[in-house]
Coordinates of C-alpha atoms in Angstrom, one line a residue:
Chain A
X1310 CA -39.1 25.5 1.9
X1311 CA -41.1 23.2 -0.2
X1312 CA -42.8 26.1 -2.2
X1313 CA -39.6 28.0 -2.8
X1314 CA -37.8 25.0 -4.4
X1315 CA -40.7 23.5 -6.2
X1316 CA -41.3 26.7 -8.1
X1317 CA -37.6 27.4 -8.9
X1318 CA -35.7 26.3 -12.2
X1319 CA -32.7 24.9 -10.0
X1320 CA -32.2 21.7 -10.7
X1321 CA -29.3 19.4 -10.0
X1322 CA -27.7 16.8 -12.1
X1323 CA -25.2 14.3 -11.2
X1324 CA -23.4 13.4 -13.7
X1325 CA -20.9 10.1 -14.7
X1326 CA -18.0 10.7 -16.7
X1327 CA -16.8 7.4 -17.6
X1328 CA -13.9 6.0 -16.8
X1329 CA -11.0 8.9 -18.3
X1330 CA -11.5 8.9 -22.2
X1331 CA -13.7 12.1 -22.9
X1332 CA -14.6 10.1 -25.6
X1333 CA -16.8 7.3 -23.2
X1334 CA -19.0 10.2 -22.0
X1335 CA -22.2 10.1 -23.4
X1336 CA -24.4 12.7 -25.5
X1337 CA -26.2 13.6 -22.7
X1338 CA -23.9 14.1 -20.1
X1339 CA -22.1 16.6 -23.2
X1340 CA -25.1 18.2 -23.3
X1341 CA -26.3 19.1 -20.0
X1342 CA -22.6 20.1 -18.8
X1343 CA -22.7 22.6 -21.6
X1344 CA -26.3 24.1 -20.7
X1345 CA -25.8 24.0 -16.3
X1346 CA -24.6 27.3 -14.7
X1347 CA -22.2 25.7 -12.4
X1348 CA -19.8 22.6 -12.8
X1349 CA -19.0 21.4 -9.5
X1350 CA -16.1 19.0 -9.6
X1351 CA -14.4 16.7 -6.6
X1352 CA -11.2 17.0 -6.2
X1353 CA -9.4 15.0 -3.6
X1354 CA -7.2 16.9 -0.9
X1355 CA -3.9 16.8 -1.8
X1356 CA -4.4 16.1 -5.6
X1357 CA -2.2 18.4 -7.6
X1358 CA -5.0 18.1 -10.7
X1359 CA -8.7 16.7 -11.0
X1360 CA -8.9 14.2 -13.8
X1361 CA -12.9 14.6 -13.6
X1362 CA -12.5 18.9 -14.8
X1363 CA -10.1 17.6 -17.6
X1364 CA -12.2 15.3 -19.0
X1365 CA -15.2 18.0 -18.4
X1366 CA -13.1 20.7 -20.2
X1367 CA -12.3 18.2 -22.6
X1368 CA -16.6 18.6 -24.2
X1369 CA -17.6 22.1 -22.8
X1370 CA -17.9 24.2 -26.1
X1371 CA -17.0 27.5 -24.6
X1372 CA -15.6 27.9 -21.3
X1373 CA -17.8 28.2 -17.7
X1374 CA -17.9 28.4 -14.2
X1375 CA -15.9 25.1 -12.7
X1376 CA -15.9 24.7 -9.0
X1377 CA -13.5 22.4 -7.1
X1378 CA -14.8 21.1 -3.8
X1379 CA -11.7 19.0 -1.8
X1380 CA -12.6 15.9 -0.2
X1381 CA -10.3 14.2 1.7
X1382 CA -8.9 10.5 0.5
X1383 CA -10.4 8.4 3.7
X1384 CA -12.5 6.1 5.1
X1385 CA -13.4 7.8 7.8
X1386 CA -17.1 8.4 7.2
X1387 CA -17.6 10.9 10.1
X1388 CA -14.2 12.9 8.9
X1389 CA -16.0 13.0 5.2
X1390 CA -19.5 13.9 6.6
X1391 CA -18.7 17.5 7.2
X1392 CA -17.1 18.0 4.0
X1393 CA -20.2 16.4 1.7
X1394 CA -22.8 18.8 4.3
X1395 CA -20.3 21.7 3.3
X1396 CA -20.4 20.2 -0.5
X1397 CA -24.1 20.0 0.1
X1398 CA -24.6 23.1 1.2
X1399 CA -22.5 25.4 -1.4
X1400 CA -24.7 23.4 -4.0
X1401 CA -28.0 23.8 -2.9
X1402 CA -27.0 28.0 -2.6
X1403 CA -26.4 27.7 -6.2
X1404 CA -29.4 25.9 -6.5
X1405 CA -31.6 28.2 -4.4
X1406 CA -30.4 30.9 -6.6
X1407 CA -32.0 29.0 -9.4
X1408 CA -29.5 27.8 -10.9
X1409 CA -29.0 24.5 -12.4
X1410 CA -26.1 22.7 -11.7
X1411 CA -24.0 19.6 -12.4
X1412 CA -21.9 17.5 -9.7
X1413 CA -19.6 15.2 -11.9
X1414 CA -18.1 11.5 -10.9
X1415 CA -15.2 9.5 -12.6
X1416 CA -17.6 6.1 -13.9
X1417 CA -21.0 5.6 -13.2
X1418 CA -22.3 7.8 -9.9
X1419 CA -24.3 5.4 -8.2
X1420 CA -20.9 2.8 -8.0
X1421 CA -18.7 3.7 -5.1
X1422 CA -18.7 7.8 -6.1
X1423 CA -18.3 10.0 -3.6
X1424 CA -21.8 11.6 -5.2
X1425 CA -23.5 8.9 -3.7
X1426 CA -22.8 10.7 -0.3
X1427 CA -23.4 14.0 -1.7
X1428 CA -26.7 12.6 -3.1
X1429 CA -28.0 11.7 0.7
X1430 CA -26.8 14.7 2.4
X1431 CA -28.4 16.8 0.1
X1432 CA -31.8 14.7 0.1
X1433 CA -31.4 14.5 4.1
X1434 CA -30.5 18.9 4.4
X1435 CA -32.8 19.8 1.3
X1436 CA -35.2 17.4 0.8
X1437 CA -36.8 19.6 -1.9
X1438 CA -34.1 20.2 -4.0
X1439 CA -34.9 18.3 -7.6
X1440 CA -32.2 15.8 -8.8
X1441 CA -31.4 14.0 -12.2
X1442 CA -28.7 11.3 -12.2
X1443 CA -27.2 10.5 -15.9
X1444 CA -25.2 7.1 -15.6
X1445 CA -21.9 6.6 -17.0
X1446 CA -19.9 4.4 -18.0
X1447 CA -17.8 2.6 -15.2
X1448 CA -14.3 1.2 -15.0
X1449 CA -15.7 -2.4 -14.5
X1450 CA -17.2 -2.1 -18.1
X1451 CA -14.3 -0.1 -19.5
X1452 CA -12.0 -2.9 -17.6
X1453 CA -14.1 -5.6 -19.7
X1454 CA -14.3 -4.2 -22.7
X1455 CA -10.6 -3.0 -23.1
X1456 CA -9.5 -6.8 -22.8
X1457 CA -12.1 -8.0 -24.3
X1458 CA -13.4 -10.2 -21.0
X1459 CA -17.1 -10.9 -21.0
X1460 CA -19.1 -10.0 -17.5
X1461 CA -21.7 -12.3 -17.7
X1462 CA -23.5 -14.7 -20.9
X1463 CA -26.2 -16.7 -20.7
X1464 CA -27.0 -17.6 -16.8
X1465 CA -24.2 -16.6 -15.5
X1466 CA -23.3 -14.8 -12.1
X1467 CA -21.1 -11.2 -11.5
X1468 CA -20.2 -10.2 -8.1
X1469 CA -18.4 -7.1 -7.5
X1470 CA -16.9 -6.7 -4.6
X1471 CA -14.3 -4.3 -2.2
X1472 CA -10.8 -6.2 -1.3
X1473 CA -11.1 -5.5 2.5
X1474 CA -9.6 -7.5 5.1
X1475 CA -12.2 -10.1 5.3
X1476 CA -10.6 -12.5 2.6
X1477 CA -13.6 -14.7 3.4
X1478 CA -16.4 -13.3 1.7
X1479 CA -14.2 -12.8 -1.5
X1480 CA -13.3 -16.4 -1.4
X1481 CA -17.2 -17.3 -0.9
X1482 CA -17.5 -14.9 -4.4
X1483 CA -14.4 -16.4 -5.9
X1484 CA -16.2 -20.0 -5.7
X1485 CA -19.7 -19.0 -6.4
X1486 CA -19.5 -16.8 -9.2
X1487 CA -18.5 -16.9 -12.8
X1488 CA -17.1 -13.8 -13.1
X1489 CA -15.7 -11.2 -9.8
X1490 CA -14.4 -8.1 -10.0
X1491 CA -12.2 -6.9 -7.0
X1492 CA -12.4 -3.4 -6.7
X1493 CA -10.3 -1.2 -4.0
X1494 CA -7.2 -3.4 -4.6
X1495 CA -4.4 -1.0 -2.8
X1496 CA -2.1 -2.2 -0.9
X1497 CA -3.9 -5.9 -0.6
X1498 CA -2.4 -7.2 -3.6
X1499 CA -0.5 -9.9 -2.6
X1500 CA -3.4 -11.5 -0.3
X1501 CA -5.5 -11.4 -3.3
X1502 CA -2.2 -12.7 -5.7
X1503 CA -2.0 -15.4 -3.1
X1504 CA -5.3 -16.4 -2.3
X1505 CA -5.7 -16.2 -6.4
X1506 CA -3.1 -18.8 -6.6
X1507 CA -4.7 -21.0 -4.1
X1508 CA -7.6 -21.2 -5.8
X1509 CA -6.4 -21.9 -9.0
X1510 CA -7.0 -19.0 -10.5
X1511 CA -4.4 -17.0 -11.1
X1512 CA -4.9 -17.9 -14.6
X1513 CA -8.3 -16.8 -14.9
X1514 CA -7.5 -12.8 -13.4
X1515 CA -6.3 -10.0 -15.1
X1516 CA -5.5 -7.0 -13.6
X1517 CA -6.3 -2.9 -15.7
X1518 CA -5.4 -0.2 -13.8
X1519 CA -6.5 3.4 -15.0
X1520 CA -8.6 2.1 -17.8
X1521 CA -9.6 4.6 -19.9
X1522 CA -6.9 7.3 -18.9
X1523 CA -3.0 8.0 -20.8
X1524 CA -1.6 5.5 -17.6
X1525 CA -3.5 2.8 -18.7
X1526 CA -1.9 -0.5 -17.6
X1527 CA -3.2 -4.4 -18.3
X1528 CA -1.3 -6.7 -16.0
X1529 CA -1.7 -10.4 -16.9
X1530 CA 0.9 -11.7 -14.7
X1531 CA 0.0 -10.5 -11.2
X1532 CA 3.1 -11.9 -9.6
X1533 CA 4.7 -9.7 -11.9
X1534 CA 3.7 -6.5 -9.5
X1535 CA 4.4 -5.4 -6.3
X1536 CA 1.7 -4.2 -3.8
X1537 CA 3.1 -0.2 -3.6
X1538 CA 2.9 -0.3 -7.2
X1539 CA -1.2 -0.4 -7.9
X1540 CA -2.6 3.0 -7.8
X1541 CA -6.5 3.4 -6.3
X1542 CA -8.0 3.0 -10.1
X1543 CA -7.4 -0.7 -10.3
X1544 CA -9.4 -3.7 -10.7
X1545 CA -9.0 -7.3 -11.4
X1546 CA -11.7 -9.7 -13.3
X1547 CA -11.6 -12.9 -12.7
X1548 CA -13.3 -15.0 -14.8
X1549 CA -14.0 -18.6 -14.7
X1550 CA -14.2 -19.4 -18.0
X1551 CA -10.7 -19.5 -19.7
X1552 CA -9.1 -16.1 -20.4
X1553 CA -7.1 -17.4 -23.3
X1554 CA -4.1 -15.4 -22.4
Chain B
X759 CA -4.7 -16.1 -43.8
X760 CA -3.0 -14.3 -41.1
X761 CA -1.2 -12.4 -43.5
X762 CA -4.1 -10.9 -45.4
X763 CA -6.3 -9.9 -42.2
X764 CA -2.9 -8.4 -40.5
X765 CA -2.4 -6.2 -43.8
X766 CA -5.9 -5.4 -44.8
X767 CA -7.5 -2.1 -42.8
X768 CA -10.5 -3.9 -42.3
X769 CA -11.8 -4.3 -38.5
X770 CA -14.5 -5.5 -36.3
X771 CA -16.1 -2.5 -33.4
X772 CA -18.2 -4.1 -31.2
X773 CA -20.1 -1.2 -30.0
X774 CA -22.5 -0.8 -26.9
X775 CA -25.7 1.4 -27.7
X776 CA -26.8 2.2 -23.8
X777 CA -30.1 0.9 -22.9
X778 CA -32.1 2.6 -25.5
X779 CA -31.7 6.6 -25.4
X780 CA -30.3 7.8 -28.2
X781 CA -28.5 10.1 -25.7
X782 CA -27.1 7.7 -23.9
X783 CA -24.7 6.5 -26.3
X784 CA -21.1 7.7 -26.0
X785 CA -19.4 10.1 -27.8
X786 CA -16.8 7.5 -28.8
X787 CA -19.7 5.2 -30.3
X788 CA -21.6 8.0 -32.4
X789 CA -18.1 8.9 -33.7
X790 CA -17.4 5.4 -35.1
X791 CA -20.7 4.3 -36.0
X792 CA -20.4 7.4 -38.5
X793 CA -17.1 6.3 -40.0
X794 CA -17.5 2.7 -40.2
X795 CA -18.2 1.7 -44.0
X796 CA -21.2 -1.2 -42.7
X797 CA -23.1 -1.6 -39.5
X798 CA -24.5 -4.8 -38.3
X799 CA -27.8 -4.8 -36.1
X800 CA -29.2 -7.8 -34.2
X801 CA -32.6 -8.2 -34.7
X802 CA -34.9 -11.2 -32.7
X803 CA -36.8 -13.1 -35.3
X804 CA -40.4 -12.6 -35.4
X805 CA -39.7 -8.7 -34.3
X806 CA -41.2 -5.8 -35.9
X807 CA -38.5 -3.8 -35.7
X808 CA -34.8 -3.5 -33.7
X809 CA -34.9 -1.2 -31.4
X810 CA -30.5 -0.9 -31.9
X811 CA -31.5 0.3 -35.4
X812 CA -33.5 3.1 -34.5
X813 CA -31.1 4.3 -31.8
X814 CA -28.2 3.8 -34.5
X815 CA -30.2 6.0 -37.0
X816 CA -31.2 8.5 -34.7
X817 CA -27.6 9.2 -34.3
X818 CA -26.0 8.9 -37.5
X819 CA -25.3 12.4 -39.3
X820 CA -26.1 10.8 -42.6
X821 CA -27.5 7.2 -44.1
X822 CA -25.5 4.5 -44.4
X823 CA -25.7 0.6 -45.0
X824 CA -27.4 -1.0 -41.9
X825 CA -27.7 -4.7 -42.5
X826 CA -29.8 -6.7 -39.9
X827 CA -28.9 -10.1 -38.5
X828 CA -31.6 -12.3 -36.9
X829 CA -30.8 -14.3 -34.2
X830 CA -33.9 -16.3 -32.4
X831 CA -35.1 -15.7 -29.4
X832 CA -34.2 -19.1 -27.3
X833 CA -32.0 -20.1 -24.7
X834 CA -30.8 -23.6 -27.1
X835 CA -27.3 -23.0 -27.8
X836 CA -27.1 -25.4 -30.3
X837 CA -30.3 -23.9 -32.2
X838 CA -28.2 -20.5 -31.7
X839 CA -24.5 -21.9 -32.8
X840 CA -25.9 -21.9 -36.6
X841 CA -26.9 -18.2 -36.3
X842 CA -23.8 -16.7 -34.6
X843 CA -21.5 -19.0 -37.1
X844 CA -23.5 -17.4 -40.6
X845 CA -23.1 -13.8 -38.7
X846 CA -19.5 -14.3 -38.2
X847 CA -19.0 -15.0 -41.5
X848 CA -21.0 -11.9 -43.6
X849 CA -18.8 -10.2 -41.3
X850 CA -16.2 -11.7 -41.9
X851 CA -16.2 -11.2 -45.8
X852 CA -17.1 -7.4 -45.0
X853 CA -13.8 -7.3 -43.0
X854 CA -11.7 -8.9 -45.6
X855 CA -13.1 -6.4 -47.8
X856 CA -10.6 -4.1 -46.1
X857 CA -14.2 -2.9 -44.7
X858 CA -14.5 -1.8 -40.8
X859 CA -17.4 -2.3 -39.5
X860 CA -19.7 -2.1 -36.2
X861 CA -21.9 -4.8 -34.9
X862 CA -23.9 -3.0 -32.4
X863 CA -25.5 -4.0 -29.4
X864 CA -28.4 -2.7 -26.5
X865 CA -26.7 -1.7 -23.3
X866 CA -23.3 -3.2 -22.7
X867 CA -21.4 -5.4 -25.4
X868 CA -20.3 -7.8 -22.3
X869 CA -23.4 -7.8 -20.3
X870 CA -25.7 -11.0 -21.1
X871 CA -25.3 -10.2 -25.0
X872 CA -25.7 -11.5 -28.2
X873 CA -22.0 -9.6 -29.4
X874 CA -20.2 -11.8 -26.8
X875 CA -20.9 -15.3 -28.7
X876 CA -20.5 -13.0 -31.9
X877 CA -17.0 -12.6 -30.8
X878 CA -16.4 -15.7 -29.5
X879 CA -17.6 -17.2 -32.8
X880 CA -15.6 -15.1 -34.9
X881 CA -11.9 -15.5 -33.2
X882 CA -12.4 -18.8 -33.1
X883 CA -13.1 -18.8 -37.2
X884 CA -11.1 -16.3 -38.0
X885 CA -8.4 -15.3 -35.4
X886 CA -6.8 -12.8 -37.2
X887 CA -9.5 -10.5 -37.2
X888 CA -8.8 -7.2 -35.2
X889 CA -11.4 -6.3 -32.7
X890 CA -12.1 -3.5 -30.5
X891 CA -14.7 -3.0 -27.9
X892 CA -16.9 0.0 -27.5
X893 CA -18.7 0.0 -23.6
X894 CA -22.3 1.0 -23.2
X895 CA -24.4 2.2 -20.3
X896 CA -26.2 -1.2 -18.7
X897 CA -29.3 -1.8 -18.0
X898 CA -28.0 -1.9 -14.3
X899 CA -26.5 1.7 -14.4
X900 CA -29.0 3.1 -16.2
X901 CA -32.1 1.7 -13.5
X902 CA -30.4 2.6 -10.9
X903 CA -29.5 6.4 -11.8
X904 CA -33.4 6.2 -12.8
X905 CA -34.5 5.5 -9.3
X906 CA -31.2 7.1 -8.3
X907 CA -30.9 3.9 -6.1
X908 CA -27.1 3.5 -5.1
X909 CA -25.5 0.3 -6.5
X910 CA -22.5 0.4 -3.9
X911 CA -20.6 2.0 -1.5
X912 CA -17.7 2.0 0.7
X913 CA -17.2 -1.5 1.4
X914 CA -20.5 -3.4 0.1
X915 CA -20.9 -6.1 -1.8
X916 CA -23.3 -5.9 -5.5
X917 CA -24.2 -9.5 -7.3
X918 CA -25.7 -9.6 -10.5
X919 CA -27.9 -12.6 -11.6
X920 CA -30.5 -13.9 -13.4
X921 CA -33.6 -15.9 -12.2
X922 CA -33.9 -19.4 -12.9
X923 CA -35.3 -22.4 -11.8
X924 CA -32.6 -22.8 -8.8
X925 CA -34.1 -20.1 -6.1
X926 CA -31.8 -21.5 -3.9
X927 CA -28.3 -19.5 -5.6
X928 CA -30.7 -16.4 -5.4
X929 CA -31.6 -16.7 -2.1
X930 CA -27.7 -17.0 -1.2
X931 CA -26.9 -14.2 -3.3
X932 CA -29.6 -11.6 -1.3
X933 CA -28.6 -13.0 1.9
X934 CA -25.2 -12.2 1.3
X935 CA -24.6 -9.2 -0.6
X936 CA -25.4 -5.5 -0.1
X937 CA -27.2 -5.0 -3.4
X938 CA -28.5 -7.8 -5.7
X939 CA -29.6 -7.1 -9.2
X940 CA -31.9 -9.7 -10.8
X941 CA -31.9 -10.1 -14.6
X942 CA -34.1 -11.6 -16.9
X943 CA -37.1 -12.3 -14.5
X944 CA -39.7 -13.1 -17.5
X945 CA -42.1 -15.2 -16.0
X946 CA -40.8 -15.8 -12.7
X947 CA -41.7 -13.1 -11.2
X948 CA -44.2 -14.0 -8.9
X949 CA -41.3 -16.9 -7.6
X950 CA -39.3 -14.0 -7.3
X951 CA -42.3 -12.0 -5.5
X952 CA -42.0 -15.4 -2.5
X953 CA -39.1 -14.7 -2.0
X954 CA -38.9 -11.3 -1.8
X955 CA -41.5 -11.5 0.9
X956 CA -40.7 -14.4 2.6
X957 CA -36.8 -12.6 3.5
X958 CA -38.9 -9.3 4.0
X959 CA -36.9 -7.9 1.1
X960 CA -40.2 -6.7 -0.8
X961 CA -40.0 -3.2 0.6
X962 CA -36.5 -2.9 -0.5
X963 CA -37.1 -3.6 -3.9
X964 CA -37.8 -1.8 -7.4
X965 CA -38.4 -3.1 -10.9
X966 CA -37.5 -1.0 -13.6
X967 CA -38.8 -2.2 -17.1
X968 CA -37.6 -1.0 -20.6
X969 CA -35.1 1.8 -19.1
X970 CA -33.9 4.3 -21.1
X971 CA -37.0 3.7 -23.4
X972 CA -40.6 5.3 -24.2
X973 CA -42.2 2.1 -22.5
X974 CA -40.2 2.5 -19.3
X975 CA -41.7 1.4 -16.1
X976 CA -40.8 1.9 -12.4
X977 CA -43.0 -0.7 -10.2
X978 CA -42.3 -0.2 -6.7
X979 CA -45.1 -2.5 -5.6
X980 CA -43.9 -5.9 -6.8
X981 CA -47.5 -7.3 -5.8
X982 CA -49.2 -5.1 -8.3
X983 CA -47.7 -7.2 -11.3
X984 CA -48.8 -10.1 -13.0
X985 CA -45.6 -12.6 -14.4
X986 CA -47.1 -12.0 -17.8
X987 CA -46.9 -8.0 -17.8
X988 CA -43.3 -8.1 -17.8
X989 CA -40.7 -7.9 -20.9
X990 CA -37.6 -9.3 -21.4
X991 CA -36.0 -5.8 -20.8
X992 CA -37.2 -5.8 -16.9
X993 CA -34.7 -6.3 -13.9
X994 CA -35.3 -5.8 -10.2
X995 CA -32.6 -3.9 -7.4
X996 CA -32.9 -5.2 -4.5
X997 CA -30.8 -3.1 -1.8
X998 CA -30.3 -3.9 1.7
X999 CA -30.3 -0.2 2.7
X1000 CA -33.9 1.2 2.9
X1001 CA -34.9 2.9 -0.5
X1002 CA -37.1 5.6 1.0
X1003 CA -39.9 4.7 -1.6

């Protein structure tokens, strides 16, 4: 198998988007999305639209070959592992073919993307298989810039971090670190809003849901929202240093 | 004065250039560096050249008025003060101008960077000055689609730091998170290299130096570097997860 895909053209290249605005992809991402064969785009099961094949529509400079492949919206690693070996497996056909192709992820690919999953399984089923990865530009630095919230000067520390229901190691972060980002927020809002509050520093979060995209929300107040109303795309910085809000 | 800089057109983009490809830069940051009227570029005294201003020419579609700041290369925040204040104001008399114009910066405007005390300096100055804030690809993103080593998944934990004299907040940090990035290692890297070692971590880690530009290094053998080899532009991933390497 080596020889056959060492000699081959195919080539795969996984590509960040950015956070929504087709605007924060970068040059190269434009470029090699307009030169692959195949766009291969996740779209999450039950999704009526993929925001990732708008914002790739948005830059291609003549229309081409876009294909969807559903994965489901879960933890459930051992549910998701038989769609990224069926993902895997419909890519490195294309590949085979010699074809080169692109997988596109919302932000940067190598921070919580369902690429990085993709990524393995492929390495793991078709170890020969030749990869680029093109970073993009992720919410966290969308998030920062959009309010104008530094990440880290001088010797500061960043943790970024999952809201899970461990509320210990975020407090651990929360007193440690100068600046934390809480990612995966969901339903978990009002533990963070109260442990937040707790700490003192309540005043020091603010919260940008769907940076980047036409929903685009920054919440200062987070007692002003209720748990059922944060969508998956949310994250809060909190940052030590005064927000001057 | 809040009446003339709220009626004037003039405006301050602080834009991220990505970690030194030219193609790396976002669409949204080649469009405004071509429209602004004036385009500031950092430049470390006693360098040859800036390395934002080549990456700013290579992308503009025709020449325009680049004017270089220096700002020393120290850590003495007082020594540094002087600087940011006389930058903020030649920008500042550009913007009243009715002029917009960029101040650029390598990687990410929020990520250990000279813009943030730019910023800082200049709404504190002059508060009525519009800003906006363009993201850029880190450093971090862009080493890590390099090596196309994962940052995070599912539920882990990433901490960003840089090394100084204090081990002890480092060692904490690679205990307890996932994936550590270590910035500005200088000449501590054979401190670092302990470390490493002594938590077994060595074979988990990969220093990337000068990303994104014609010097760019991947060392996968820490050992095999001496502390004064390494730039300013070097970091180190260290991921909990074997790298395969």
């Amino acid at each position: 198998m080596s020889t056959i895909y060492n000699e081959i053209r195919g080539r795969l290249y996984g590509i960040g988007l950015g956070p929504g605005d087709p605007e924060l992809l970068t040059l190269k991402a434009k470029e090699i999305l307009n030169k692959v064969d195949t766009i291969f785009v996740p779209i999450s099961s039950g999704a009526k639209s993929s925001s990732a094949r708008f914002i790739v529509e948005a830059v291609l400079d003549k229309p081409k070959e876009i294909v969807e492949l559903t994965f489901p919206m879960t933890r459930d690693k051992d549910h998701l592992l038989s769609y990224w070996e069926s993902a895997a497996k419909e890519i490195a056909k294309e590949i085979g073919k010699g074809k080169e192709v692109a997988f596109v992820t919302i932000g940067d690919p190598f921070i919580y993307s369902t690429y990085i999953y993709l990524l393995k399984t492929l390495k793991k089923c078709f170890p020969y298989i030749k990869s680029q990865t093109i970073p993009g530009i992720s919410s966290i630095n969308a998030a920062s810039a959009k309010v104008e919230v530094p990440l880290v000067e001088g010797d500061e520390k960043l943790a970024i971090l999952p809201v899970n229901d461990n509320l210990e190691g975020l407090r651990e972060a929360l007193e440690g670190f100068d600046t934390v980002i809480l990612m995966k927020i969901g339903t978990k809002l009002s533990k963070v809003t109260k442990l937040l509050e707790e700490l003192n520093l309540l005043k020091n979060s603010v919260l940008v849901s769907q940076v980047g995209c036409s929903k685009e929300k920054i919440i200062k107040d987070l007692h002003s929202l209720k748990d059922d109303q944060l969508g998956y795309f949310s994250i809060i910085i909190v940052r030590k240093e005064a927000l001057g809000k």
